[in-house]
Short mmCIF file of C-alpha atoms and ligand atoms in Angstrom, two decimals:
data_model
loop_
_atom_site.label_atom_id
_atom_site.label_comp_id
_atom_site.label_asym_id
_atom_site.label_seq_id
_atom_site.Cartn_x
_atom_site.Cartn_y
_atom_site.Cartn_z
CA MET A 1 167.63 29.41 28.11
CA ASP A 2 169.05 26.95 25.69
CA MET A 3 169.39 28.53 22.02
CA TYR A 4 165.83 27.37 21.10
CA THR A 5 163.84 29.09 23.84
CA PRO A 6 163.72 32.66 22.20
CA PHE A 7 162.31 30.83 18.96
CA LEU A 8 159.76 29.14 21.11
CA LEU A 9 158.75 32.27 22.80
CA LEU A 10 158.36 34.02 19.76
CA PHE A 11 156.16 31.07 18.30
CA LEU A 12 153.93 31.28 21.45
CA LEU A 13 153.70 35.04 20.86
CA LEU A 14 152.74 34.75 17.28
CA THR A 15 150.07 31.96 17.68
CA PHE A 16 148.47 33.61 20.65
CA SER A 17 148.76 37.13 19.35
CA ALA A 18 145.21 37.81 19.10
CA ALA A 19 145.51 38.32 22.94
CA LEU A 20 147.04 41.60 22.18
CA VAL A 21 143.97 43.23 20.73
CA SER A 22 141.90 44.58 23.41
CA SER A 23 138.42 43.30 23.35
CA ASN A 24 134.93 45.08 23.27
CA PHE A 25 131.56 43.46 23.77
CA TYR A 26 130.00 45.74 20.87
CA SER A 27 132.68 44.40 18.22
CA ASP A 28 133.01 40.84 19.58
CA PHE A 29 129.35 39.68 20.35
CA ASP A 30 125.75 39.67 19.08
CA ILE A 31 123.00 39.57 21.41
CA THR A 32 121.03 36.66 20.21
CA TRP A 33 117.84 36.47 22.60
CA GLY A 34 116.15 38.39 25.50
CA ASP A 35 116.18 41.74 23.69
CA ASP A 36 117.43 44.60 25.97
CA ARG A 37 117.86 42.16 28.77
CA ALA A 38 121.44 41.73 27.69
CA LYS A 39 123.10 45.16 28.19
CA ILE A 40 126.45 46.45 26.98
CA LEU A 41 127.70 49.07 28.98
CA ASP A 42 130.99 51.40 29.32
CA ASN A 43 131.67 51.61 25.54
CA GLY A 44 131.88 47.73 25.11
CA GLN A 45 133.74 47.09 28.19
CA GLN A 46 131.19 45.45 30.36
CA LEU A 47 128.14 43.34 29.64
CA GLN A 48 125.22 42.58 32.07
CA LEU A 49 122.83 39.89 31.66
CA THR A 50 119.46 40.03 33.20
CA LEU A 51 116.75 37.21 34.17
CA ASP A 52 113.25 38.41 34.90
CA ARG A 53 109.99 36.43 35.24
CA THR A 54 109.36 36.70 31.26
CA SER A 55 112.81 35.72 30.01
CA GLY A 56 116.59 35.52 30.49
CA CYS A 57 118.97 36.23 27.74
CA GLY A 58 122.14 35.45 25.89
CA ILE A 59 124.98 36.55 23.54
CA GLN A 60 127.36 34.92 21.07
CA SER A 61 130.56 35.81 19.83
CA LYS A 62 130.93 36.74 16.05
CA GLN A 63 134.08 34.99 15.51
CA GLU A 64 134.51 31.19 15.59
CA TYR A 65 137.50 29.62 17.33
CA LEU A 66 139.28 26.32 16.55
CA PHE A 67 141.58 26.31 19.47
CA ALA A 68 141.81 29.19 21.60
CA LYS A 69 142.62 30.65 25.00
CA ILE A 70 139.47 32.36 26.42
CA ASP A 71 139.16 34.46 29.60
CA MET A 72 136.14 36.20 30.92
CA GLN A 73 135.64 37.98 34.17
CA ILE A 74 132.19 37.28 35.84
CA LYS A 75 130.62 38.63 38.87
CA LEU A 76 127.57 36.22 39.61
CA ILE A 77 124.10 37.19 40.85
CA PRO A 78 124.29 38.37 44.54
CA GLY A 79 121.93 37.24 47.21
CA ASN A 80 119.26 34.72 46.63
CA SER A 81 120.00 33.43 43.18
CA ALA A 82 118.47 29.82 43.64
CA GLY A 83 117.21 28.58 40.26
CA THR A 84 119.25 30.73 37.97
CA VAL A 85 121.76 29.56 35.63
CA THR A 86 124.55 31.78 34.35
CA THR A 87 126.58 30.06 31.62
CA TYR A 88 129.73 30.66 29.60
CA TYR A 89 130.68 28.17 27.02
CA LEU A 90 132.21 27.19 23.64
CA SER A 91 130.06 25.18 21.11
CA SER A 92 129.79 24.29 17.51
CA GLN A 93 126.66 23.84 15.65
CA GLY A 94 124.68 20.73 14.35
CA PRO A 95 123.85 17.25 15.98
CA LYS A 96 127.20 16.00 16.58
CA HIS A 97 128.27 19.16 17.90
CA ASP A 98 131.50 19.90 20.48
CA GLU A 99 131.10 21.91 23.56
CA ILE A 100 133.20 22.96 26.44
CA ASP A 101 131.04 24.38 29.31
CA PHE A 102 131.34 26.58 32.59
CA GLU A 103 127.89 26.67 34.21
CA PHE A 104 127.04 28.37 37.47
CA LEU A 105 124.17 27.25 39.53
CA GLY A 106 122.81 29.75 41.74
CA ASN A 107 121.82 29.10 45.32
CA LEU A 108 120.09 30.52 48.50
CA SER A 109 121.91 33.72 50.18
CA GLY A 110 124.84 32.23 51.93
CA ASP A 111 125.07 28.90 50.34
CA PRO A 112 127.67 28.21 47.94
CA TYR A 113 127.38 28.62 44.14
CA ILE A 114 128.03 25.28 42.17
CA MET A 115 130.29 25.54 39.19
CA HIS A 116 129.55 22.98 36.61
CA THR A 117 131.97 21.85 33.75
CA ASN A 118 131.20 19.42 30.75
CA VAL A 119 132.84 18.65 27.57
CA PHE A 120 130.91 17.27 24.57
CA ALA A 121 132.60 16.01 21.68
CA GLN A 122 130.59 14.73 18.31
CA GLY A 123 127.60 15.19 20.22
CA LEU A 124 128.39 13.03 23.29
CA GLY A 125 128.63 14.62 26.66
CA ASN A 126 128.30 13.17 30.06
CA ARG A 127 131.49 14.50 31.53
CA GLU A 128 130.48 16.51 34.23
CA GLN A 129 132.71 17.62 37.07
CA GLN A 130 131.27 20.15 39.54
CA PHE A 131 133.09 22.13 42.08
CA TYR A 132 132.35 24.65 44.92
CA LEU A 133 134.53 27.66 44.74
CA TRP A 134 137.10 28.80 47.38
CA PHE A 135 135.53 32.40 47.33
CA ASP A 136 132.18 34.30 47.14
CA PRO A 137 131.86 34.78 43.42
CA THR A 138 129.32 37.29 43.78
CA LEU A 139 131.39 39.88 45.56
CA ASP A 140 133.66 40.56 42.85
CA PHE A 141 134.77 39.71 39.30
CA HIS A 142 136.72 36.52 38.90
CA THR A 143 138.47 35.26 35.81
CA TYR A 144 136.99 31.92 34.33
CA SER A 145 139.45 30.56 31.49
CA VAL A 146 139.25 27.86 28.81
CA LEU A 147 142.53 27.01 27.18
CA TRP A 148 141.70 24.83 24.48
CA THR A 149 144.50 23.03 22.10
CA SER A 150 144.61 19.94 20.05
CA ASN A 151 146.13 18.22 22.95
CA GLN A 152 143.99 19.22 25.98
CA ILE A 153 141.48 21.36 27.57
CA ILE A 154 142.35 23.25 30.63
CA PHE A 155 139.58 25.12 32.88
CA SER A 156 140.98 27.45 35.27
CA VAL A 157 139.61 30.12 37.72
CA ASP A 158 141.84 32.91 38.53
CA GLY A 159 144.71 31.42 37.01
CA THR A 160 144.30 28.06 39.21
CA PRO A 161 143.57 25.01 36.80
CA VAL A 162 140.41 23.10 38.31
CA ARG A 163 139.95 20.52 35.50
CA VAL A 164 142.30 19.03 32.71
CA PHE A 165 140.74 17.00 29.93
CA LYS A 166 143.06 15.37 27.62
CA ASN A 167 143.05 14.28 24.20
CA ARG A 168 143.21 10.54 24.45
CA GLU A 169 141.99 9.71 20.84
CA THR A 170 145.22 8.06 19.66
CA GLU A 171 144.91 5.82 22.83
CA LEU A 172 141.22 5.21 23.00
CA GLY A 173 139.42 6.49 20.05
CA ASN A 174 139.87 3.61 17.59
CA VAL A 175 138.92 0.99 20.25
CA ASP A 176 136.00 2.73 22.06
CA THR A 177 133.39 4.69 20.22
CA ASN A 178 132.35 6.52 23.37
CA TYR A 179 135.64 8.61 23.36
CA HIS A 180 135.99 11.68 21.09
CA TYR A 181 138.17 14.86 21.62
CA PRO A 182 136.78 18.05 20.16
CA LYS A 183 139.17 19.02 17.56
CA ASN A 184 137.69 19.39 14.09
CA GLN A 185 134.71 21.79 14.61
CA ALA A 186 135.20 25.61 15.22
CA MET A 187 133.04 27.01 17.96
CA ARG A 188 131.59 30.25 19.22
CA ILE A 189 131.44 31.61 22.51
CA TYR A 190 128.05 31.94 24.16
CA SER A 191 127.01 33.38 27.47
CA THR A 192 123.44 33.05 28.79
CA LEU A 193 121.33 33.68 31.83
CA TRP A 194 118.17 31.72 32.34
CA ASN A 195 115.84 30.13 34.92
CA ALA A 196 116.19 26.59 35.58
CA ASP A 197 114.68 25.94 38.77
CA ASP A 198 113.00 22.71 37.42
CA TRP A 199 116.39 20.99 37.82
CA ALA A 200 119.23 23.41 38.93
CA THR A 201 118.21 23.15 42.76
CA ARG A 202 118.44 19.76 43.84
CA GLY A 203 115.96 18.64 41.41
CA GLY A 204 113.61 21.60 41.67
CA LEU A 205 113.31 21.74 45.43
CA VAL A 206 113.90 25.27 45.76
CA LYS A 207 112.04 27.75 43.45
CA THR A 208 113.14 30.78 42.02
CA ASP A 209 112.26 33.87 44.01
CA TRP A 210 110.74 36.29 41.62
CA THR A 211 110.32 39.17 44.22
CA LYS A 212 114.37 39.44 43.99
CA ALA A 213 113.93 39.75 40.12
CA PRO A 214 115.77 41.16 37.80
CA PHE A 215 118.73 39.08 38.61
CA VAL A 216 121.92 40.37 37.05
CA ALA A 217 125.31 38.78 36.29
CA SER A 218 128.14 40.95 35.01
CA PHE A 219 130.78 40.39 32.68
CA ARG A 220 134.15 42.09 31.58
CA ASN A 221 137.72 42.00 30.17
CA PHE A 222 136.71 39.34 27.84
CA ASN A 223 139.65 38.03 25.79
CA ALA A 224 140.08 35.46 23.02
CA ALA A 225 143.55 34.48 21.83
CA THR A 226 143.29 32.21 18.85
CA SER A 227 146.07 29.64 17.95
CA SER A 228 146.65 29.55 14.43
CA SER A 229 147.42 25.96 13.79
CA SER A 230 146.06 22.94 15.49
CA ASP A 231 149.60 21.62 16.99
CA SER A 232 150.65 25.13 18.09
CA ALA A 233 151.52 26.36 21.36
CA ALA A 234 149.60 23.34 22.62
CA GLU A 235 151.93 21.79 25.10
CA GLU A 236 151.19 24.24 27.80
CA ALA A 237 151.91 21.48 30.39
CA LEU A 238 151.27 22.63 33.96
CA ASP A 239 154.15 23.45 36.08
CA SER A 240 154.53 21.89 39.35
CA ASN A 241 152.85 24.88 41.22
CA GLN A 242 149.83 24.71 38.85
CA GLU A 243 149.72 20.88 39.29
CA GLN A 244 149.69 21.37 43.09
CA ARG A 245 146.98 23.99 42.91
CA LEU A 246 144.98 21.55 40.86
CA GLN A 247 145.16 18.77 43.18
CA TRP A 248 144.29 21.20 46.05
CA VAL A 249 140.98 22.33 44.31
CA ARG A 250 140.13 18.70 43.16
CA LYS A 251 140.74 17.42 46.77
CA ASN A 252 138.83 20.15 48.77
CA TYR A 253 136.21 21.58 46.20
CA MET A 254 135.46 18.90 43.56
CA ILE A 255 131.76 17.90 44.45
CA TYR A 256 130.85 15.63 41.66
CA ASN A 257 133.08 13.71 39.17
CA TYR A 258 131.48 11.62 36.59
CA CYS A 259 134.50 9.30 36.66
CA ALA A 260 133.66 8.32 40.24
CA ASP A 261 129.72 7.77 39.47
CA THR A 262 129.60 4.10 39.03
CA LYS A 263 125.92 4.00 39.72
CA ARG A 264 125.36 6.33 36.71
CA PHE A 265 127.32 4.10 34.41
CA PRO A 266 126.72 0.36 35.20
CA GLN A 267 128.05 -0.91 32.05
CA GLY A 268 131.34 0.78 33.23
CA LEU A 269 132.89 4.19 33.40
CA PRO A 270 133.85 6.08 30.30
CA PRO A 271 137.02 5.04 28.75
CA GLU A 272 139.22 8.06 29.65
CA CYS A 273 138.28 7.48 33.56
CA LYS A 274 140.51 4.13 33.86
C1 NAG B 301 123.22 24.90 47.70
O1 NAG B 301 123.85 24.93 48.92
C2 NAG B 301 123.54 23.75 49.49
C3 NAG B 301 123.90 23.67 50.88
O2 NAG B 301 125.69 24.02 51.08
C4 NAG B 301 123.99 22.47 48.81
O3 NAG B 301 123.94 21.28 49.29
C5 NAG B 301 123.39 22.66 47.45
O4 NAG B 301 124.06 21.50 46.78
C6 NAG B 301 123.74 23.88 46.77
N1 NAG B 301 123.34 23.96 45.44
C7 NAG B 301 122.21 24.23 44.80
C8 NAG B 301 122.22 24.40 43.14
O5 NAG B 301 121.11 23.79 45.28
#
């Protein structure tokens, strides 16, 4: 510890202090569609999203965040969940919106879920990366986190980073209009469950099996720590162990990376891929 370390720790504690307030789905979220298909249980400690033949459902956070660390524990739909999509994402509003996405594409019993991630900035997306998970996400709750600072977005699963999206605006933003980093628009947190059997299952190959409905995804231990200023607490660089875990996931579990999809971008890959 050098003499500045205690100050740095205090600074981090203050900037992420909202983490200390325990969360409650009643006080933190509104049910926005699907009526009672979204259910808050256990005095606000749990949330269940349900999908039936008529509708899915969704919630959104009451608060908006401009930079935050968000954790959510999710237990995905067990059994045959093919055709369903469970989402958990941050988004601002308007045509030039920013967005940070986790989406979970269901599958037939025994086949792996696909965890889909994406980033939108200024209305521009096309930054998909997809992963299999190294565990069965339907057996128990697992923690899916987004650490969003002015410098980078880190997606993690149970503390293991799976994706780092860096702010490279100073380097690329002025020369290439295809690159932006989300840093000016506050976002709300959303979670939805819906039927997407027209695209989610290899282009509609597998249809949702409605005899298995209602489909239920469960959420708990939501935590949002706001950071009060844009350049605070940001530098959260990965330590060498986290860096190793990140490489392990990307080597063994990443199944799609837009930066490797040269067919999709015949005019050249997005600038940050180089
Ligand atoms: C389901 O599992 C199969 C077999 O492992 C895989 O090829 C497919 O991409 C998975 N995902 C979806 C959404 O169908």
